[in-house]
PDB file of C-alpha atoms in Angstrom:
ATOM      1  CA  UNK A 457      -0.254  -0.507   0.129  1.00  0.00           C
ATOM      2  CA  UNK A 458       1.095   3.527  -0.578  1.00  0.00           C
ATOM      3  CA  UNK A 459       1.497   6.370   2.129  1.00  0.00           C
ATOM      4  CA  UNK A 460      -2.291   6.899   2.045  1.00  0.00           C
ATOM      5  CA  UNK A 461      -4.113   5.989   4.857  1.00  0.00           C
ATOM      6  CA  UNK A 462      -6.745   3.424   4.977  1.00  0.00           C
ATOM      7  CA  UNK A 463      -9.731   2.388   7.318  1.00  0.00           C
ATOM      8  CA  UNK A 464     -11.685  -1.000   7.591  1.00  0.00           C
ATOM      9  CA  UNK A 465     -15.628  -0.015   7.083  1.00  0.00           C
ATOM     10  CA  UNK A 466     -18.285  -1.535   5.091  1.00  0.00           C
ATOM     11  CA  UNK A 467     -18.978  -0.078   2.120  1.00  0.00           C
ATOM     12  CA  UNK A 468     -22.739   1.410   2.297  1.00  0.00           C
ATOM     13  CA  UNK A 469     -22.627   1.483  -1.717  1.00  0.00           C
ATOM     14  CA  UNK A 470     -22.068  -1.632  -2.896  1.00  0.00           C
ATOM     15  CA  UNK A 471     -21.575  -3.966   0.677  1.00  0.00           C
ATOM     16  CA  UNK A 472     -17.919  -4.299   0.337  1.00  0.00           C
ATOM     17  CA  UNK A 473     -16.077  -5.004   3.570  1.00  0.00           C
ATOM     18  CA  UNK A 474     -12.420  -4.068   3.765  1.00  0.00           C
ATOM     19  CA  UNK A 475     -10.316  -1.018   3.523  1.00  0.00           C
ATOM     20  CA  UNK A 476     -11.135   2.243   2.201  1.00  0.00           C
ATOM     21  CA  UNK A 477      -8.937   5.279   1.445  1.00  0.00           C
ATOM     22  CA  UNK A 478      -9.035   8.224   3.399  1.00  0.00           C
ATOM     23  CA  UNK A 479      -9.035  10.891   0.823  1.00  0.00           C
ATOM     24  CA  UNK A 480      -9.770  13.678   2.994  1.00  0.00           C
ATOM     25  CA  UNK A 481     -10.156  14.972   6.812  1.00  0.00           C
ATOM     26  CA  UNK A 482     -11.420  17.556   8.391  1.00  0.00           C
ATOM     27  CA  UNK A 483     -11.363  17.795  12.570  1.00  0.00           C
ATOM     28  CA  UNK A 484     -13.487  20.353  14.803  1.00  0.00           C
ATOM     29  CA  UNK A 485     -12.461  21.234  18.323  1.00  0.00           C
ATOM     30  CA  UNK A 486     -15.010  22.993  20.490  1.00  0.00           C
ATOM     31  CA  UNK A 487     -14.052  24.075  24.056  1.00  0.00           C
ATOM     32  CA  UNK A 488     -16.628  25.567  26.842  1.00  0.00           C
ATOM     33  CA  UNK A 489     -14.341  28.310  28.856  1.00  0.00           C
ATOM     34  CA  UNK A 490     -15.320  29.981  32.267  1.00  0.00           C
ATOM     35  CA  UNK A 491     -12.788  32.604  32.146  1.00  0.00           C
ATOM     36  CA  UNK A 492      -9.457  31.270  31.403  1.00  0.00           C
ATOM     37  CA  UNK A 493     -10.434  27.941  32.540  1.00  0.00           C
ATOM     38  CA  UNK A 494     -10.839  25.385  30.121  1.00  0.00           C
ATOM     39  CA  UNK A 495     -14.295  23.172  31.661  1.00  0.00           C
ATOM     40  CA  UNK A 496     -15.192  21.289  28.664  1.00  0.00           C
ATOM     41  CA  UNK A 497     -13.451  20.119  25.011  1.00  0.00           C
ATOM     42  CA  UNK A 498     -14.826  18.032  22.356  1.00  0.00           C
ATOM     43  CA  UNK A 499     -13.931  16.677  19.455  1.00  0.00           C
ATOM     44  CA  UNK A 500     -15.149  15.518  15.940  1.00  0.00           C
ATOM     45  CA  UNK A 501     -13.411  14.000  13.691  1.00  0.00           C
ATOM     46  CA  UNK A 502     -14.756  13.938   9.965  1.00  0.00           C
ATOM     47  CA  UNK A 503     -13.682  11.766   6.704  1.00  0.00           C
ATOM     48  CA  UNK A 504     -13.993  10.973   3.089  1.00  0.00           C
ATOM     49  CA  UNK A 505     -13.821   7.428   2.366  1.00  0.00           C
ATOM     50  CA  UNK A 506     -13.474   6.231  -1.113  1.00  0.00           C
ATOM     51  CA  UNK A 507     -14.008   2.123  -1.606  1.00  0.00           C
ATOM     52  CA  UNK A 508     -12.068   0.612  -3.992  1.00  0.00           C
ATOM     53  CA  UNK A 509     -14.850  -1.550  -5.531  1.00  0.00           C
ATOM     54  CA  UNK A 510     -17.350   0.564  -6.434  1.00  0.00           C
ATOM     55  CA  UNK A 511     -15.369   4.064  -6.237  1.00  0.00           C
ATOM     56  CA  UNK A 512     -18.454   5.415  -3.444  1.00  0.00           C
ATOM     57  CA  UNK A 513     -17.961   7.948  -1.282  1.00  0.00           C
ATOM     58  CA  UNK A 514     -18.532   7.857   2.306  1.00  0.00           C
ATOM     59  CA  UNK A 515     -18.698  10.282   4.703  1.00  0.00           C
ATOM     60  CA  UNK A 516     -17.255   9.260   8.253  1.00  0.00           C
ATOM     61  CA  UNK A 517     -17.689  10.924  11.711  1.00  0.00           C
ATOM     62  CA  UNK A 518     -15.825  10.254  15.304  1.00  0.00           C
ATOM     63  CA  UNK A 519     -16.719  11.951  18.282  1.00  0.00           C
ATOM     64  CA  UNK A 520     -14.984  12.033  21.786  1.00  0.00           C
ATOM     65  CA  UNK A 521     -15.852  14.700  24.846  1.00  0.00           C
ATOM     66  CA  UNK A 522     -14.267  14.872  28.057  1.00  0.00           C
ATOM     67  CA  UNK A 523     -17.435  12.945  29.657  1.00  0.00           C
ATOM     68  CA  UNK A 524     -16.177   9.843  27.376  1.00  0.00           C
ATOM     69  CA  UNK A 525     -12.669   9.067  29.223  1.00  0.00           C
ATOM     70  CA  UNK A 526     -11.948   5.982  30.543  1.00  0.00           C
ATOM     71  CA  UNK A 527      -8.842   4.383  32.370  1.00  0.00           C
ATOM     72  CA  UNK A 528      -7.471   3.189  29.060  1.00  0.00           C
ATOM     73  CA  UNK A 529      -7.909   7.094  27.018  1.00  0.00           C
ATOM     74  CA  UNK A 530     -11.063   8.175  25.251  1.00  0.00           C
ATOM     75  CA  UNK A 531     -13.554   6.218  23.745  1.00  0.00           C
ATOM     76  CA  UNK A 532     -14.991   7.799  20.770  1.00  0.00           C
ATOM     77  CA  UNK A 533     -18.934   7.526  19.306  1.00  0.00           C
ATOM     78  CA  UNK A 534     -18.400   6.674  15.888  1.00  0.00           C
ATOM     79  CA  UNK A 535     -20.303   5.996  12.840  1.00  0.00           C
ATOM     80  CA  UNK A 536     -20.865   5.965   8.777  1.00  0.00           C
ATOM     81  CA  UNK A 537     -23.154   9.661   8.230  1.00  0.00           C
ATOM     82  CA  UNK A 538     -23.407   9.273   4.709  1.00  0.00           C
ATOM     83  CA  UNK A 539     -24.779   7.269   2.913  1.00  0.00           C
ATOM     84  CA  UNK A 540     -27.514   6.103   5.596  1.00  0.00           C
ATOM     85  CA  UNK A 541     -29.105   2.588   5.340  1.00  0.00           C
ATOM     86  CA  UNK A 542     -31.406   3.486   2.513  1.00  0.00           C
ATOM     87  CA  UNK A 543     -34.120   0.458   3.450  1.00  0.00           C
ATOM     88  CA  UNK A 544     -35.679  -0.925   6.702  1.00  0.00           C
ATOM     89  CA  UNK A 545     -35.642  -4.808   5.719  1.00  0.00           C
ATOM     90  CA  UNK A 546     -37.103  -5.253   9.687  1.00  0.00           C
ATOM     91  CA  UNK A 547     -40.642  -6.798   7.735  1.00  0.00           C
ATOM     92  CA  UNK A 548     -38.144  -9.079   4.806  1.00  0.00           C
ATOM     93  CA  UNK A 549     -38.077 -12.700   5.374  1.00  0.00           C
ATOM     94  CA  UNK A 550     -34.559 -13.897   6.058  1.00  0.00           C
ATOM     95  CA  UNK A 551     -34.316 -16.178   3.427  1.00  0.00           C
ATOM     96  CA  UNK A 552     -35.161 -13.407   0.668  1.00  0.00           C
ATOM     97  CA  UNK A 553     -32.561 -11.007   3.288  1.00  0.00           C
ATOM     98  CA  UNK A 554     -30.120 -13.373   2.475  1.00  0.00           C
ATOM     99  CA  UNK A 555     -30.629 -13.491  -1.233  1.00  0.00           C
ATOM    100  CA  UNK A 556     -30.717  -9.790  -1.279  1.00  0.00           C
ATOM    101  CA  UNK A 557     -27.402  -9.181   0.530  1.00  0.00           C
ATOM    102  CA  UNK A 558     -25.834 -11.898  -2.099  1.00  0.00           C
ATOM    103  CA  UNK A 559     -26.594 -10.590  -4.914  1.00  0.00           C
ATOM    104  CA  UNK A 560     -25.206  -6.874  -3.773  1.00  0.00           C
ATOM    105  CA  UNK A 561     -22.062  -7.791  -3.221  1.00  0.00           C
ATOM    106  CA  UNK A 562     -21.842  -9.682  -6.553  1.00  0.00           C
ATOM    107  CA  UNK A 563     -23.233  -6.753  -8.606  1.00  0.00           C
ATOM    108  CA  UNK A 564     -20.242  -4.666  -9.132  1.00  0.00           C
ATOM    109  CA  UNK A 565     -18.615  -8.095  -9.978  1.00  0.00           C
ATOM    110  CA  UNK A 566     -16.685  -7.539 -13.799  1.00  0.00           C
ATOM    111  CA  UNK A 567     -17.082 -11.069 -15.305  1.00  0.00           C
ATOM    112  CA  UNK A 568     -14.477 -10.379 -17.902  1.00  0.00           C
ATOM    113  CA  UNK A 569     -12.000 -10.234 -15.239  1.00  0.00           C
ATOM    114  CA  UNK A 570     -11.817 -14.082 -14.410  1.00  0.00           C
ATOM    115  CA  UNK A 571      -9.717 -15.677 -17.613  1.00  0.00           C
ATOM    116  CA  UNK A 572     -11.788 -18.379 -20.038  1.00  0.00           C
ATOM    117  CA  UNK A 573     -15.632 -16.459 -19.080  1.00  0.00           C
ATOM    118  CA  UNK A 574     -17.259 -14.912 -21.275  1.00  0.00           C
ATOM    119  CA  UNK A 575     -20.591 -12.996 -19.858  1.00  0.00           C
ATOM    120  CA  UNK A 576     -21.889 -12.889 -22.717  1.00  0.00           C
ATOM    121  CA  UNK A 577     -22.915 -16.809 -23.051  1.00  0.00           C
ATOM    122  CA  UNK A 578     -25.720 -16.871 -20.478  1.00  0.00           C
ATOM    123  CA  UNK A 579     -27.382 -13.997 -21.728  1.00  0.00           C
TER     124      UNK A 579
END
């Protein structure tokens, strides 16, 4: 890998689980003051991630503040902000849901990438 940074996540565009490249980042820092004393701090890190399979862009957020301190350091609240979940699969039968997940995972596969395969043969 090159000197770019990566984050292990699942792409919500295509379902690929792997290393998504961090293509941009931004840090927001908040400080609440009481005169000259700092009484509260919070940090939010925003990252744009690019999927190597579908080249979709995702927005990832990591948040921590003074209330999240543990004996081992700060904990973070992390979430994928974009894209969100498009569908609610609560009422879909499990067998159909599993078939759907398999189809999503293979929808971006280029059959021409495999030697000896002819994608037009099955049309």
